[in-house]
């Protein structure tokens, strides 16, 4: 450690013992309170929103180099002048009182107290190195995010695995998008959502599955509202959500019967000859086996399992058949299930068999959650080696090592444990040190009580976040204060594969640093700074990521630099050097598979299927209700660490947690509207105000995920292919709170 101290000491210049914001290592990168040179102090500039995966362009208005207001950008190709409430309030969370403005270290009395950066960095390295020395390199892991810029995700992944020698690191994207990733990789040969947002406007049939688009992705819903073809809008959801109310057809199926439904629809389509034989023969494999498999899903059987009538099943199938441009869209209602990957692939199969892919208004389209879940999917070095490569492939490891100018021996030749396996590893004593970056696991992880208990077993927990007050930061031994969205530069990749720019338009408070600069400092203190010598700025890393993407389906070698992203309103991947137009403008909307070639070596897509499995936790006499969870309103974002900071947003949703239940159940239990009720599962007991509504079916209740107590109830089941948690169904009972 002495050696480390000596090496690290020149990094800071101090005046009167106080830390300055100027760091000798790379002064330009670390300078705070300055507007980047390319922005004029009183200008308006466009920045991609930092909440959801829609990736809207927000005009940020500057005064004296500081952001003072935002408005929706009218010439950004994503949102066309629109923004949801979160976007309009995007700057408010930056000014919150509980921003982490200095590192915090837990003292002997068990309290978090402020400390300086140098001490924080020394402790960080000392403790994690000690753990690795004592228990092996696998004993330290990280949990990352889909909320920081791509260049930071890549830095965290490269630092963790190549510099610090960790094997295990995963992201909170495991909670939202792992299913889509796995489904696409297996079906198409690469994690490749095929669509562009123009498809919302070009479909004549739009099928939304497990997606409350109206409130979860309001601007995508607005794109549907612009559709001039009077589309049939079909919603598949157990609840009559806001989106279901606006649909032309709503199929309120039994929870988690969606896989059976889609196999049943496939059976009707095939038996009726309503399929595209030409497309199937030219561009897919394993169709005949699939066609044989689905014959057992007769309409009567499917009707019984889903609760939908046979007439409804046929109407659904006939609508798909009648459509010329049918698009299928899914999100968390599918991804967060116990057989989620196969369900997503059953949707993909419907698109393939009807030839609804690669043309305007079509596609099997997963809608992502977080602003940079897509960046995490390709460049976080967690489930994929950087750039969509494969840790287990020696050629891929050689290529990445060559681009990064490092020894291929530094790259692990196996995959990381998944999020749930890292958590289980704490319980089994395999994981002793954990570094959590920009995610609030103590609130968002399934079966929350168990996770909080496990975090307490760690020998060292570091949380890097913009707030020191999150449920997870409060469990930490060390908190590292991070700059927020708009306080740093970088790129996000949105749901339709569009790289967009995030810019530093506001000063991070106190001593908070961008995640990029925190990683840079950690590399220096750890003793592997040399490895990241060329990682001088986010834009320098972007150039490295371009090189890493070369020859991959996500090749972005044709994107010149940040300036080009700014001028084009973002650029969708792929854009290889050879794909750039020699004259004229780049098309603003591009979709995949227009040539019918997929990413498997034979160029074909695969029909993948498997027999449905039972719901992991069924209802019984003691726990007779199914608990559904999901988004509450468009003004809430995930664990509300940011949205709760806005007085405007707080006015747009109920302050206290509530549970929706059907009027027949409420009447039977004697529960009145607004009454406090107890909701009990085998894992916990919480109280919430009853909302009596026909939107939920009898025997089901719904709670929004944004309130911390909801995940005290959820059952920790996981999709076996994607390891994504199944948040959408568990057994509970409801009681009046008479005590
Ligand atoms: Fe931001 Fe998403 Fe709202 Fe657009 S829809 S303004 S990206 S939160």
Short mmCIF file of N, CA and C and ligand atoms in Angstrom, two decimals, residues 49 51-52 54-56 58 83-84 86-87 218-219, ligand 1:
data_model
loop_
_atom_site.label_atom_id
_atom_site.label_comp_id
_atom_site.label_asym_id
_atom_site.label_seq_id
_atom_site.Cartn_x
_atom_site.Cartn_y
_atom_site.Cartn_z
N UNK A 49 -32.05 12.60 -23.32
CA UNK A 49 -32.63 12.48 -21.98
C UNK A 49 -32.01 11.31 -21.22
N UNK A 51 -33.41 9.46 -18.68
CA UNK A 51 -34.30 8.53 -17.98
C UNK A 51 -34.51 7.27 -18.81
N UNK A 52 -35.46 7.28 -19.72
CA UNK A 52 -35.84 6.00 -20.34
C UNK A 52 -35.16 5.78 -21.68
N UNK A 54 -36.26 5.57 -24.58
CA UNK A 54 -36.76 6.21 -25.80
C UNK A 54 -35.66 7.07 -26.40
N UNK A 55 -34.93 7.75 -25.52
CA UNK A 55 -33.79 8.54 -26.01
C UNK A 55 -34.21 9.84 -26.67
N UNK A 56 -35.13 10.56 -26.05
CA UNK A 56 -35.59 11.84 -26.61
C UNK A 56 -34.46 12.88 -26.60
N UNK A 58 -33.44 16.56 -25.79
CA UNK A 58 -33.90 17.69 -25.00
C UNK A 58 -33.02 18.89 -25.30
N UNK A 83 -41.93 15.62 -25.17
CA UNK A 83 -41.21 15.04 -24.03
C UNK A 83 -42.23 14.68 -22.97
N UNK A 84 -41.92 13.68 -22.18
CA UNK A 84 -42.85 13.30 -21.10
C UNK A 84 -42.50 14.12 -19.85
N UNK A 86 -41.05 13.48 -17.12
CA UNK A 86 -39.69 13.28 -16.59
C UNK A 86 -38.67 14.10 -17.38
N UNK A 87 -38.85 14.14 -18.69
CA UNK A 87 -37.93 14.91 -19.53
C UNK A 87 -37.98 16.39 -19.20
N UNK A 218 -44.06 6.97 -23.07
CA UNK A 218 -45.13 7.83 -23.61
C UNK A 218 -44.82 8.42 -24.99
N UNK A 219 -43.57 8.66 -25.25
CA UNK A 219 -43.26 9.27 -26.56
C UNK A 219 -43.36 8.23 -27.67
FE1 LIG B 1 -37.01 11.14 -21.33
FE2 LIG B 1 -38.15 8.80 -21.87
FE3 LIG B 1 -39.65 10.89 -21.21
FE4 LIG B 1 -38.41 10.83 -23.58
S1 LIG B 1 -40.03 9.47 -22.90
S2 LIG B 1 -38.53 12.58 -22.19
S3 LIG B 1 -36.50 9.75 -23.02
S4 LIG B 1 -38.15 9.85 -19.91
#
